[in-house]
């Protein structure tokens, strides 16, 4: 039985803003560098504690993020807030060149998604990351990991806790401080969230786990509530609900930062986020992309002229 | 602490489809009578156990629902599934003329919303309904009640459990079999849902309570999850997430039937709803209204030609 007691919930929650990376990489319109910088500045002003600004992959692999180096150098010196994806040693080098103090590695639970996404087996990916994370840590960076297809795979269907558990352990053993569990295709439901977390919690401390939820089928905020109830204190979100799902054209993207922030603020859970400023960032992004975003909260507030 | 155990949740849940009433009454485009009939037929075919087909108020009060009598007479004889709003004895008469076996009364917790909506004090409304429900029951109809502004009022702001409790009791005493608790402006959050239900449950049996959630700020499905966890087994929803909020132009409407049905089906909670057929009804409605609706689940499935 649940209750209305705020004390049953985490006192504070950190939102990791992934809009400029996971959001924009799935948008067909490529944002000008200046607009990305402006967006990240607006997001920084909201009180977000971490913002993923891009990805240091090969420029031809993800064209919308080809200018991540440039974006990073144009940002005000506030490196504690910013991180970016790195697939390999070259990515780490680029992250260091622009002065980032945090990076993120990424792989999938399922072999077929891992191969399609990063062109390696999960075994090879892990072996590579063992070396890469060690190097990053030695150079004084913090490293986070994204694990995709935790709740289901577009190629292999259902995923079991037994598939997820060893990979989470292996990733934590590389030295990453946290594994973000990705509902890549937005197929999770609350009981599956609880089932996977129950399977992981005996081996991973709660602060080493985060949830990265997509709202493809509208369940992201309900899944986040279940995550909160299981003790999760870190959620990846994207301003405006930016992004889509390559496997479901036209579908919604990431859980919208402002929708989760609204719910947490309303519940009395500390986020440090200024909701009004966040909505302004969302409206700026809508204007820049030339399309209506899917956040419901932001639609209740008219854009400022 | 919550768990992944399905046994902690209701075995089955009933969705009351309010799209043809609460949804259409908030749409600026008035659907032709034939399209309403077709929509209701499509919804009936989905396995929904109850559908609210309209409102027997004065035609000039809610023009989009002025043809409820006609809609009712054009529907196939399946009266067990259908209900409609009645404000007074004339409404009851009209419901009986078209052969409905169930009707619903409606009022608000807050005085100012009650006056603005039905032009009476809450005391006068209750007194009127005491007579009306008695009459309806005597004529063999079932009666349900909607209570609006339970979680907040556009005029009076926050609403306390102490305001809600006596009205729920008074409504149940009139003889209605259920009170549907309305988050009229979509301002509820999960802890408020729990708080209000905890205040009501000592006096009202769980089956006498339903939740009527609006998705104005994106929290409806998370609020529904909390309702489920508190034992609620009946939710009002609208196909496609139809409807809006008169107090927030452009905002989302009711919780989308297909989004809740998807989540419940995925969790293994029985709804009796055929999700594919429901999506077809939603796509028909989008075509008829000439606009994209806000259900996220339906956007993952391409319309059939």
PDB file of C-alpha atoms in Angstrom, chain A residues 141-285:
ATOM      1  CA  UNK A 141      36.979  13.118 -15.563  1.00  0.00           C
ATOM      2  CA  UNK A 142      33.780  11.629 -14.184  1.00  0.00           C
ATOM      3  CA  UNK A 143      32.093   8.995 -16.341  1.00  0.00           C
ATOM      4  CA  UNK A 144      28.470   7.992 -16.594  1.00  0.00           C
ATOM      5  CA  UNK A 145      27.030   5.093 -18.631  1.00  0.00           C
ATOM      6  CA  UNK A 146      23.871   4.784 -20.710  1.00  0.00           C
ATOM      7  CA  UNK A 147      22.427   1.336 -21.049  1.00  0.00           C
ATOM      8  CA  UNK A 148      19.814   1.118 -23.815  1.00  0.00           C
ATOM      9  CA  UNK A 149      16.988  -1.376 -24.486  1.00  0.00           C
ATOM     10  CA  UNK A 150      16.722  -2.196 -20.763  1.00  0.00           C
ATOM     11  CA  UNK A 151      12.935  -2.536 -20.922  1.00  0.00           C
ATOM     12  CA  UNK A 152      12.549  -3.880 -24.442  1.00  0.00           C
ATOM     13  CA  UNK A 153      14.296  -3.918 -27.802  1.00  0.00           C
ATOM     14  CA  UNK A 154      12.961  -2.943 -31.229  1.00  0.00           C
ATOM     15  CA  UNK A 155      14.638  -6.054 -32.703  1.00  0.00           C
ATOM     16  CA  UNK A 156      14.512  -8.644 -29.932  1.00  0.00           C
ATOM     17  CA  UNK A 157      11.335  -7.710 -28.078  1.00  0.00           C
ATOM     18  CA  UNK A 158      11.118  -8.383 -24.345  1.00  0.00           C
ATOM     19  CA  UNK A 159      14.248  -8.111 -22.198  1.00  0.00           C
ATOM     20  CA  UNK A 160      14.621  -9.987 -18.896  1.00  0.00           C
ATOM     21  CA  UNK A 161      16.157  -8.718 -15.650  1.00  0.00           C
ATOM     22  CA  UNK A 162      18.709 -11.539 -16.016  1.00  0.00           C
ATOM     23  CA  UNK A 163      19.981  -9.932 -19.235  1.00  0.00           C
ATOM     24  CA  UNK A 164      20.237  -6.497 -17.617  1.00  0.00           C
ATOM     25  CA  UNK A 165      21.865  -7.374 -14.297  1.00  0.00           C
ATOM     26  CA  UNK A 166      25.297  -8.574 -15.471  1.00  0.00           C
ATOM     27  CA  UNK A 167      25.701  -5.596 -17.808  1.00  0.00           C
ATOM     28  CA  UNK A 168      24.875  -3.083 -15.078  1.00  0.00           C
ATOM     29  CA  UNK A 169      27.421  -4.782 -12.819  1.00  0.00           C
ATOM     30  CA  UNK A 170      30.038  -4.866 -15.555  1.00  0.00           C
ATOM     31  CA  UNK A 171      29.505  -1.190 -16.360  1.00  0.00           C
ATOM     32  CA  UNK A 172      29.787  -0.177 -12.701  1.00  0.00           C
ATOM     33  CA  UNK A 173      32.972  -2.233 -12.465  1.00  0.00           C
ATOM     34  CA  UNK A 174      34.531  -0.153 -15.244  1.00  0.00           C
ATOM     35  CA  UNK A 175      34.394   2.786 -12.837  1.00  0.00           C
ATOM     36  CA  UNK A 176      31.374   4.743 -14.089  1.00  0.00           C
ATOM     37  CA  UNK A 177      29.590   6.419 -11.182  1.00  0.00           C
ATOM     38  CA  UNK A 178      26.121   5.737 -12.531  1.00  0.00           C
ATOM     39  CA  UNK A 179      24.244   3.638 -15.085  1.00  0.00           C
ATOM     40  CA  UNK A 180      21.248   5.275 -16.707  1.00  0.00           C
ATOM     41  CA  UNK A 181      18.668   2.619 -17.572  1.00  0.00           C
ATOM     42  CA  UNK A 182      17.120   3.457 -20.920  1.00  0.00           C
ATOM     43  CA  UNK A 183      13.585   2.723 -22.049  1.00  0.00           C
ATOM     44  CA  UNK A 184      14.803   3.304 -25.589  1.00  0.00           C
ATOM     45  CA  UNK A 185      11.520   2.573 -27.355  1.00  0.00           C
ATOM     46  CA  UNK A 186       9.167   3.783 -24.609  1.00  0.00           C
ATOM     47  CA  UNK A 187       7.718   0.335 -24.023  1.00  0.00           C
ATOM     48  CA  UNK A 188       8.115   0.151 -20.237  1.00  0.00           C
ATOM     49  CA  UNK A 189       5.182   0.119 -17.852  1.00  0.00           C
ATOM     50  CA  UNK A 190       5.256   0.734 -14.108  1.00  0.00           C
ATOM     51  CA  UNK A 191       5.387  -2.915 -13.035  1.00  0.00           C
ATOM     52  CA  UNK A 192       8.301  -3.561 -15.404  1.00  0.00           C
ATOM     53  CA  UNK A 193      10.149  -0.567 -13.956  1.00  0.00           C
ATOM     54  CA  UNK A 194       9.654  -2.027 -10.491  1.00  0.00           C
ATOM     55  CA  UNK A 195      10.644  -5.536 -11.593  1.00  0.00           C
ATOM     56  CA  UNK A 196      13.918  -4.422 -13.205  1.00  0.00           C
ATOM     57  CA  UNK A 197      14.831  -2.161 -10.282  1.00  0.00           C
ATOM     58  CA  UNK A 198      14.073  -4.922  -7.758  1.00  0.00           C
ATOM     59  CA  UNK A 199      16.423  -7.177  -9.699  1.00  0.00           C
ATOM     60  CA  UNK A 200      19.216  -4.579  -9.752  1.00  0.00           C
ATOM     61  CA  UNK A 201      19.006  -3.075  -6.286  1.00  0.00           C
ATOM     62  CA  UNK A 202      20.620  -5.953  -4.393  1.00  0.00           C
ATOM     63  CA  UNK A 203      23.782  -5.420  -6.447  1.00  0.00           C
ATOM     64  CA  UNK A 204      23.784  -1.719  -7.313  1.00  0.00           C
ATOM     65  CA  UNK A 205      23.397   1.113  -4.792  1.00  0.00           C
ATOM     66  CA  UNK A 206      20.363   3.268  -5.597  1.00  0.00           C
ATOM     67  CA  UNK A 207      22.503   6.335  -6.355  1.00  0.00           C
ATOM     68  CA  UNK A 208      24.336   4.331  -9.033  1.00  0.00           C
ATOM     69  CA  UNK A 209      21.098   3.971 -11.013  1.00  0.00           C
ATOM     70  CA  UNK A 210      19.139   6.499 -13.064  1.00  0.00           C
ATOM     71  CA  UNK A 211      16.095   6.202 -15.315  1.00  0.00           C
ATOM     72  CA  UNK A 212      16.089   7.420 -18.911  1.00  0.00           C
ATOM     73  CA  UNK A 213      12.456   7.283 -19.996  1.00  0.00           C
ATOM     74  CA  UNK A 214      10.889   7.849 -23.382  1.00  0.00           C
ATOM     75  CA  UNK A 215       7.263   8.877 -23.684  1.00  0.00           C
ATOM     76  CA  UNK A 216       6.483   7.022 -26.909  1.00  0.00           C
ATOM     77  CA  UNK A 217       3.286   5.513 -25.481  1.00  0.00           C
ATOM     78  CA  UNK A 218       2.544   8.212 -22.921  1.00  0.00           C
ATOM     79  CA  UNK A 219       3.728   6.213 -19.910  1.00  0.00           C
ATOM     80  CA  UNK A 220       6.975   8.034 -19.090  1.00  0.00           C
ATOM     81  CA  UNK A 221       5.710  10.102 -16.152  1.00  0.00           C
ATOM     82  CA  UNK A 222       3.859   7.138 -14.620  1.00  0.00           C
ATOM     83  CA  UNK A 223       7.062   5.115 -15.001  1.00  0.00           C
ATOM     84  CA  UNK A 224       8.994   7.939 -13.350  1.00  0.00           C
ATOM     85  CA  UNK A 225       6.550   7.888 -10.427  1.00  0.00           C
ATOM     86  CA  UNK A 226       7.182   4.181  -9.983  1.00  0.00           C
ATOM     87  CA  UNK A 227      10.928   4.834 -10.170  1.00  0.00           C
ATOM     88  CA  UNK A 228      10.580   7.503  -7.470  1.00  0.00           C
ATOM     89  CA  UNK A 229       8.621   5.118  -5.303  1.00  0.00           C
ATOM     90  CA  UNK A 230      11.461   2.583  -5.685  1.00  0.00           C
ATOM     91  CA  UNK A 231      13.899   5.273  -4.531  1.00  0.00           C
ATOM     92  CA  UNK A 232      15.404   6.466  -7.837  1.00  0.00           C
ATOM     93  CA  UNK A 233      16.710  10.036  -7.480  1.00  0.00           C
ATOM     94  CA  UNK A 234      18.111  10.746 -10.959  1.00  0.00           C
ATOM     95  CA  UNK A 235      16.093  10.981 -14.159  1.00  0.00           C
ATOM     96  CA  UNK A 236      17.181  11.892 -17.680  1.00  0.00           C
ATOM     97  CA  UNK A 237      14.721  14.235 -19.380  1.00  0.00           C
ATOM     98  CA  UNK A 238      14.627  16.490 -22.436  1.00  0.00           C
ATOM     99  CA  UNK A 239      13.228  20.007 -22.510  1.00  0.00           C
ATOM    100  CA  UNK A 240       9.909  20.096 -24.358  1.00  0.00           C
ATOM    101  CA  UNK A 241       9.841  16.297 -24.598  1.00  0.00           C
ATOM    102  CA  UNK A 242      12.249  16.750 -27.485  1.00  0.00           C
ATOM    103  CA  UNK A 243      13.296  13.848 -29.650  1.00  0.00           C
ATOM    104  CA  UNK A 244      11.438  11.033 -31.266  1.00  0.00           C
ATOM    105  CA  UNK A 245      11.709   7.330 -31.702  1.00  0.00           C
ATOM    106  CA  UNK A 246      13.441   6.088 -34.847  1.00  0.00           C
ATOM    107  CA  UNK A 247      11.287   2.947 -34.618  1.00  0.00           C
ATOM    108  CA  UNK A 248       7.951   4.818 -34.436  1.00  0.00           C
ATOM    109  CA  UNK A 249       7.870   7.814 -36.809  1.00  0.00           C
ATOM    110  CA  UNK A 250       5.899  10.742 -35.408  1.00  0.00           C
ATOM    111  CA  UNK A 251       5.942   9.380 -31.878  1.00  0.00           C
ATOM    112  CA  UNK A 252       6.832  11.360 -28.763  1.00  0.00           C
ATOM    113  CA  UNK A 253      10.406  11.627 -27.551  1.00  0.00           C
ATOM    114  CA  UNK A 254      12.009  11.796 -24.137  1.00  0.00           C
ATOM    115  CA  UNK A 255      10.090  12.476 -20.966  1.00  0.00           C
ATOM    116  CA  UNK A 256       9.685  16.272 -20.959  1.00  0.00           C
ATOM    117  CA  UNK A 257      11.865  18.003 -18.380  1.00  0.00           C
ATOM    118  CA  UNK A 258       9.161  20.510 -17.491  1.00  0.00           C
ATOM    119  CA  UNK A 259       6.471  17.831 -17.011  1.00  0.00           C
ATOM    120  CA  UNK A 260       8.595  15.875 -14.526  1.00  0.00           C
ATOM    121  CA  UNK A 261       9.859  19.059 -12.878  1.00  0.00           C
ATOM    122  CA  UNK A 262       6.266  20.295 -12.494  1.00  0.00           C
ATOM    123  CA  UNK A 263       5.172  17.034 -10.887  1.00  0.00           C
ATOM    124  CA  UNK A 264       8.157  16.891  -8.529  1.00  0.00           C
ATOM    125  CA  UNK A 265       7.827  20.546  -7.525  1.00  0.00           C
ATOM    126  CA  UNK A 266       4.081  20.054  -6.941  1.00  0.00           C
ATOM    127  CA  UNK A 267       4.769  16.985  -4.785  1.00  0.00           C
ATOM    128  CA  UNK A 268       7.240  18.966  -2.701  1.00  0.00           C
ATOM    129  CA  UNK A 269      10.328  17.106  -3.915  1.00  0.00           C
ATOM    130  CA  UNK A 270      13.320  19.417  -4.324  1.00  0.00           C
ATOM    131  CA  UNK A 271      14.657  19.783  -7.888  1.00  0.00           C
ATOM    132  CA  UNK A 272      16.315  23.200  -7.791  1.00  0.00           C
ATOM    133  CA  UNK A 273      14.585  23.943 -11.089  1.00  0.00           C
ATOM    134  CA  UNK A 274      12.931  27.265 -11.910  1.00  0.00           C
ATOM    135  CA  UNK A 275       9.892  26.070 -13.848  1.00  0.00           C
ATOM    136  CA  UNK A 276       9.113  29.443 -15.421  1.00  0.00           C
ATOM    137  CA  UNK A 277      12.601  29.755 -16.844  1.00  0.00           C
ATOM    138  CA  UNK A 278      12.422  26.180 -18.078  1.00  0.00           C
ATOM    139  CA  UNK A 279       9.212  26.921 -19.975  1.00  0.00           C
ATOM    140  CA  UNK A 280      10.942  29.883 -21.616  1.00  0.00           C
ATOM    141  CA  UNK A 281      13.743  27.577 -22.766  1.00  0.00           C
ATOM    142  CA  UNK A 282      11.109  25.212 -24.147  1.00  0.00           C
ATOM    143  CA  UNK A 283       9.350  28.019 -26.011  1.00  0.00           C
ATOM    144  CA  UNK A 284      12.679  29.213 -27.441  1.00  0.00           C
ATOM    145  CA  UNK A 285      13.346  25.684 -28.699  1.00  0.00           C
TER     146      UNK A 285
END
